[in-house]
CSV table of C-alpha atoms in Angstrom, one decimal:
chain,number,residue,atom,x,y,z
A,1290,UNK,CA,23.7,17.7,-0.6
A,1291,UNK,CA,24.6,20.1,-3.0
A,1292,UNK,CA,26.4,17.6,-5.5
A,1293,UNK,CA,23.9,15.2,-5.3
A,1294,UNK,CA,21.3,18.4,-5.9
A,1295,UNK,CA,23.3,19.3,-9.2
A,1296,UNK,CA,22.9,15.5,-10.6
A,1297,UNK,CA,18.9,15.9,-10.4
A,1298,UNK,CA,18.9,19.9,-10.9
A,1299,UNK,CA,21.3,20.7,-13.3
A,1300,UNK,CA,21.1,24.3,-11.8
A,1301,UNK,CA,23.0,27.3,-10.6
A,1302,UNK,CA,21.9,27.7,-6.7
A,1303,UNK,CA,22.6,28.8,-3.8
A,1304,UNK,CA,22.0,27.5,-0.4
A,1305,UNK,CA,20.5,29.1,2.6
A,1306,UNK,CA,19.1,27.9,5.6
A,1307,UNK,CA,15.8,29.2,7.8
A,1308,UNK,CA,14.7,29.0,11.3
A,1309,UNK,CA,10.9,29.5,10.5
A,1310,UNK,CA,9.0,29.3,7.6
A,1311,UNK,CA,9.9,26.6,5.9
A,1312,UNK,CA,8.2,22.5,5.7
A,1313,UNK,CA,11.6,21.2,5.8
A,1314,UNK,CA,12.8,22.5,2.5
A,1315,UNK,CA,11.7,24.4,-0.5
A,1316,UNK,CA,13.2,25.8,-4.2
A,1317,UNK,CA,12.4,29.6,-5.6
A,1318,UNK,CA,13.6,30.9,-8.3
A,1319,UNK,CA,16.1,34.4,-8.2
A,1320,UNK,CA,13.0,36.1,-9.9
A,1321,UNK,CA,10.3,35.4,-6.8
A,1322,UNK,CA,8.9,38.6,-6.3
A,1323,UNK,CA,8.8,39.4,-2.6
A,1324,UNK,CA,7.0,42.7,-3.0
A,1325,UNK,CA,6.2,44.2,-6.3
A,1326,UNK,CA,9.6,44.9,-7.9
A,1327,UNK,CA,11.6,43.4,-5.4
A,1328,UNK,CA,13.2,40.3,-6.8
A,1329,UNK,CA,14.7,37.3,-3.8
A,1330,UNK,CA,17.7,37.5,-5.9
A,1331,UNK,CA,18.4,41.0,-5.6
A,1332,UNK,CA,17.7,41.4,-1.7
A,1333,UNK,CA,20.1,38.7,-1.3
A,1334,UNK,CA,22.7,40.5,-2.9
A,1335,UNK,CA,21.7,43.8,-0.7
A,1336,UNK,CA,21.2,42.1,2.5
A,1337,UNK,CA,23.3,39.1,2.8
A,1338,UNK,CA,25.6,40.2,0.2
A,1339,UNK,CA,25.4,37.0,-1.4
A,1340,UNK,CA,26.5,36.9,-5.2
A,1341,UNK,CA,23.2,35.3,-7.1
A,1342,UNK,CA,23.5,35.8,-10.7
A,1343,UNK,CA,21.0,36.1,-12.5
A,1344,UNK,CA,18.8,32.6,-13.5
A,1345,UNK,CA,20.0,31.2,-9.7
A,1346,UNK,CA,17.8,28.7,-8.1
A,1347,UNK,CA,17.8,29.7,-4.2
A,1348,UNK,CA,17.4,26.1,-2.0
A,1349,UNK,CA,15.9,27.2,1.6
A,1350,UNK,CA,16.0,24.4,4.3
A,1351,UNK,CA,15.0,24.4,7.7
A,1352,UNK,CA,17.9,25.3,10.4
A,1353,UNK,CA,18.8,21.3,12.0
A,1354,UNK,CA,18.3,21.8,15.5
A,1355,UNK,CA,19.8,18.6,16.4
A,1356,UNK,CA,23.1,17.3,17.6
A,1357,UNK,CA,25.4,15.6,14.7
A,1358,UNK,CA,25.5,15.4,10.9
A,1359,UNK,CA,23.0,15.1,9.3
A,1360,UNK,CA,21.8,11.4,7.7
A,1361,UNK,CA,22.0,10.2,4.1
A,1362,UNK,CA,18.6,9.5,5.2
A,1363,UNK,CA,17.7,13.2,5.8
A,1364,UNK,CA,19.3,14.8,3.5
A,1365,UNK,CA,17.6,12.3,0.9
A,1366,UNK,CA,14.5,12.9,2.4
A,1367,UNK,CA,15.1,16.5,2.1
A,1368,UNK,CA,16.2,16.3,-1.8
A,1369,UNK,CA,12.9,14.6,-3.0
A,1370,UNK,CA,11.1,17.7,-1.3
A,1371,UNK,CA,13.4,20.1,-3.2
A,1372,UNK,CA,12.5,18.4,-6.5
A,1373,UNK,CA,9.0,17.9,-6.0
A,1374,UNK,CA,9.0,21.8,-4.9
A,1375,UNK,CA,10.8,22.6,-8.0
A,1376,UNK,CA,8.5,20.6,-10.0
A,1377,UNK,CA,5.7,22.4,-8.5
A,1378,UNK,CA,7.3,25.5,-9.3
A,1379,UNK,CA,7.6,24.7,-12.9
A,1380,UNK,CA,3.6,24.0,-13.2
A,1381,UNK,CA,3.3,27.7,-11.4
A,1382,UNK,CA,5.4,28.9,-14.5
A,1383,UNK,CA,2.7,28.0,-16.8
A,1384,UNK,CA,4.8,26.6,-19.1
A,1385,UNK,CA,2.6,23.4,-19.8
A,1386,UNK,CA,-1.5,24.0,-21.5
A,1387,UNK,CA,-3.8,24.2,-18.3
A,1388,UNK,CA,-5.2,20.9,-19.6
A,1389,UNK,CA,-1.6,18.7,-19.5
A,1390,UNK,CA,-0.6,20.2,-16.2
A,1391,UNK,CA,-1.2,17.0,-14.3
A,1392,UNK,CA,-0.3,14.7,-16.6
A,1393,UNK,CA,3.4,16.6,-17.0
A,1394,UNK,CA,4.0,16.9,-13.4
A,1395,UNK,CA,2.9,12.7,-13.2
A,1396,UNK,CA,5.3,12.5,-15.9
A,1397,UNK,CA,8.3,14.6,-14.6
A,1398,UNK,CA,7.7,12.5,-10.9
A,1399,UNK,CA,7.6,9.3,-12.3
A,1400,UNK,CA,10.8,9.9,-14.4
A,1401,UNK,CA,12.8,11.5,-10.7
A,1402,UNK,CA,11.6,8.5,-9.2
A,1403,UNK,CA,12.9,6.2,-11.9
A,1404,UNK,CA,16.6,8.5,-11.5
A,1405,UNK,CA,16.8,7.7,-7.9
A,1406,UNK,CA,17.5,3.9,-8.8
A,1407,UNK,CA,20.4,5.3,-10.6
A,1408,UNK,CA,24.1,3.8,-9.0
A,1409,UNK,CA,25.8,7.0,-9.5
A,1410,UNK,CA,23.4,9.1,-6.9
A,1411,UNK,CA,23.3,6.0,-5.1
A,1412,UNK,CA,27.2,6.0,-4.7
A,1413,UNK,CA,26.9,9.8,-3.2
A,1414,UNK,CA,24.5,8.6,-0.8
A,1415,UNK,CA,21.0,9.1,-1.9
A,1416,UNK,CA,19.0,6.5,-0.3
A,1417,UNK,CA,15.9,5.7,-2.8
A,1418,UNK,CA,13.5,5.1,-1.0
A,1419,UNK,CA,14.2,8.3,1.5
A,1420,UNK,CA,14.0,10.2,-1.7
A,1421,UNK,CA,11.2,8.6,-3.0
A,1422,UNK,CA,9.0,9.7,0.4
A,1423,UNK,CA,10.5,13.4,0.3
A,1424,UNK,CA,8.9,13.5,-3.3
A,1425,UNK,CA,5.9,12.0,-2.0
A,1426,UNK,CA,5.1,14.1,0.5
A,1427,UNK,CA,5.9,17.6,-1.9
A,1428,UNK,CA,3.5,16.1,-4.8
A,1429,UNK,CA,0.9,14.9,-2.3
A,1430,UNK,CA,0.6,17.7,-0.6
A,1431,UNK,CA,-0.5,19.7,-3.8
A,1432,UNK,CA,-2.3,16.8,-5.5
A,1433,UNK,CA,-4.7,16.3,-2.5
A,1434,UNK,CA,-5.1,20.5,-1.5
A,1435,UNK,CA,-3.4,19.9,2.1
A,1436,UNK,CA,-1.2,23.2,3.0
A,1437,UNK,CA,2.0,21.4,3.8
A,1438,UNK,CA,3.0,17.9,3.9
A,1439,UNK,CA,2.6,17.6,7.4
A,1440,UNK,CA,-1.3,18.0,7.4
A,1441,UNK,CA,-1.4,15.8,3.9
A,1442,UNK,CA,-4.0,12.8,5.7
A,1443,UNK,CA,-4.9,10.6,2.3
A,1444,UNK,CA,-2.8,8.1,2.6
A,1445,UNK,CA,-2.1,7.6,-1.3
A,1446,UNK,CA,1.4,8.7,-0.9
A,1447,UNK,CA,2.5,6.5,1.6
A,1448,UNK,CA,4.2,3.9,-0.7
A,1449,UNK,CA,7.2,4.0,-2.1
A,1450,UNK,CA,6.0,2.8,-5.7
A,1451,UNK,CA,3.1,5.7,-5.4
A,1452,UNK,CA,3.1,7.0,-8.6
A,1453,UNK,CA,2.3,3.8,-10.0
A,1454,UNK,CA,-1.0,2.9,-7.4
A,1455,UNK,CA,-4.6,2.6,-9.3
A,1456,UNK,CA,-5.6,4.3,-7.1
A,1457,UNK,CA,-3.8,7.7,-7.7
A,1458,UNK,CA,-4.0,7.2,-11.3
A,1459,UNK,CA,-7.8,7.2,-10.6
A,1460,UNK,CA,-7.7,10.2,-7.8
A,1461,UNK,CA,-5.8,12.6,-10.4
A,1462,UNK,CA,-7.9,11.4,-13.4
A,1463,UNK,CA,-11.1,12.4,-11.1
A,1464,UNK,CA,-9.8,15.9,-9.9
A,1465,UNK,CA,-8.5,16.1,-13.8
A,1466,UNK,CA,-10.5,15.1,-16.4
A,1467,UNK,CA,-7.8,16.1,-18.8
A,1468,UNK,CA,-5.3,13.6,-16.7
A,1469,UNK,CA,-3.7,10.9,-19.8
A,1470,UNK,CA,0.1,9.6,-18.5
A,1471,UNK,CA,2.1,6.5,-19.4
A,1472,UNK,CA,2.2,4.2,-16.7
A,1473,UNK,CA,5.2,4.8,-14.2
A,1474,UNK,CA,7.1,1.7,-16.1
A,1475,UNK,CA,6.9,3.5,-19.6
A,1476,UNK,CA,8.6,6.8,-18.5
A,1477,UNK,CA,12.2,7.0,-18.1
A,1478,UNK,CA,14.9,8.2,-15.5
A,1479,UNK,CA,16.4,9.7,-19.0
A,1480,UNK,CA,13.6,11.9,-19.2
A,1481,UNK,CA,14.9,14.4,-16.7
A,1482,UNK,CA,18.3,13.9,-17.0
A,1483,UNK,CA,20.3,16.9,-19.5
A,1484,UNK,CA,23.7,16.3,-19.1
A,1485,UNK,CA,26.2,19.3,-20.3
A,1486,UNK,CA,26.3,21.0,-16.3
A,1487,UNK,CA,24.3,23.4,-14.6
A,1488,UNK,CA,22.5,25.8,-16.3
A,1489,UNK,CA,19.8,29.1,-15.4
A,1490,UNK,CA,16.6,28.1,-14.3
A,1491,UNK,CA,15.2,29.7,-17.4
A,1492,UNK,CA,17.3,27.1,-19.8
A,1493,UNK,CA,16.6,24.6,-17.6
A,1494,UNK,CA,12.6,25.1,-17.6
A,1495,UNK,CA,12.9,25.2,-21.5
A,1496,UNK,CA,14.8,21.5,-21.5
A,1497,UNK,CA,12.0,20.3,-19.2
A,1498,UNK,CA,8.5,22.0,-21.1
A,1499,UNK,CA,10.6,20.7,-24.8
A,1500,UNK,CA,11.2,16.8,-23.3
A,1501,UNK,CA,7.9,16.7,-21.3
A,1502,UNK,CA,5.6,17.9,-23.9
A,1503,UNK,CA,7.3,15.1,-26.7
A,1504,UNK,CA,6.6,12.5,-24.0
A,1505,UNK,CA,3.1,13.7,-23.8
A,1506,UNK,CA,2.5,13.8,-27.5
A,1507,UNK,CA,4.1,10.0,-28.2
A,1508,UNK,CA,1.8,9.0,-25.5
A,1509,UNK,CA,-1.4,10.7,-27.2
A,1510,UNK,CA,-0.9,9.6,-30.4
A,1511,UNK,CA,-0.5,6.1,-29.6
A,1512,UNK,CA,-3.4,6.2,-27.7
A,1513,UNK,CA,-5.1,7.6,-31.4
A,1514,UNK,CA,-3.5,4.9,-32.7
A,1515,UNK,CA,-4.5,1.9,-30.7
């Protein structure tokens, strides 16, 4: 899991593993807070004494209770949940105007949904359209309000070309008046690909807000245009 992590999130982490707690997976940055003034990264270090340098994205899955390795399915599964987390996690950054929030995190799915066609993931084992449901079921759970993914009861993230349905462009354009995205076909796996290795979350968040917000601005301005 953790190569295939570093080809979609080109970032330091660490891996850790929960028995409670968790919806199968989720991302958080060193910096989470757990009390005021107590950073995840640093009770790490003082409790697990686990090095986490500073910028470190810490990956939490749920403990496998069962018997065996786990599937390319699974773990594919799993790593569309990280990704939609961590995109979720960069909307909670603020790092996109309040009125071009949905329309970045549309962008920045479509785009990891595009990369999962890729043959190079494809050759480490991610299975597509395993991936493709993991990110469903992160983005779906925050586009429609449900807790976790496991209450989510819409049904407009049940196929695998989601992103793309008439129907969701309509749902997030109703809940978002600001909502204005290319169509799924228009955005690019290249998007959210920056080669050059991992890098802190902090650099990483500034590649993202820098690539999303040009792909926004195109998009607006030929929409002026036309």
């Amino acid at each position: 899991m953790a190569g295939l992590l570093k080809g979609l999130l080109p970032v330091r982490a660490v891996h850790l593993s929960a028995t409670a707690g968790v919806d199968r997976v989720c991302i958080l940055s060193d910096e989470t807070e757990l009390l005021p003034g107590l950073p995840l990264g640093d009770v790490l270090v003082e409790e697990l004494g686990i090095d986490v340098p500073y910028g470190t994205a810490i990956v939490i899955s749920e403990e496998d209770g069962q018997d065996g390795p786990t599937t390319d399915e699974d773990m594919s599964y799993n790593l569309g949940m990280v990704v939609g987390n961590a995109l979720l996690d960069v909307i909670s950054r603020n790092v996109f105007p309040l009125h071009r929030e949905s329309s970045a995190l549309y962008v920045m799915g479509c785009s990891y949904h595009s990369m999962a066609s890729g043959s190079g993931l494809q050759h480490l084992g991610l299975k597509p359209a395993h991936f493709r449901a993991g990110l469903a079921a992160s983005l779906g759970a925050f586009w429609s309000g449900a807790q976790h993914s496991r209450v989510e009861t819409s049904g407009l993230f049940l196929q695998q070309d989601f992103l793309a349905s008439p129907r969701l462009r309509r749902y997030l354009a109703t809940i978002d008046a600001g909502f204005s995205a290319p169509r799924p076909e228009q955005i690019g796996a290249g998007l959210m690909h920056f080669p050059g290795g991992a890098r802190s979350y902090d650099q990483w968040l500034g590649l993202v807000q820098n690539a999303v917000m040009d792909r926004l601005g195109a998009h607006t301005a030929r929409l002026c245009d036309s």
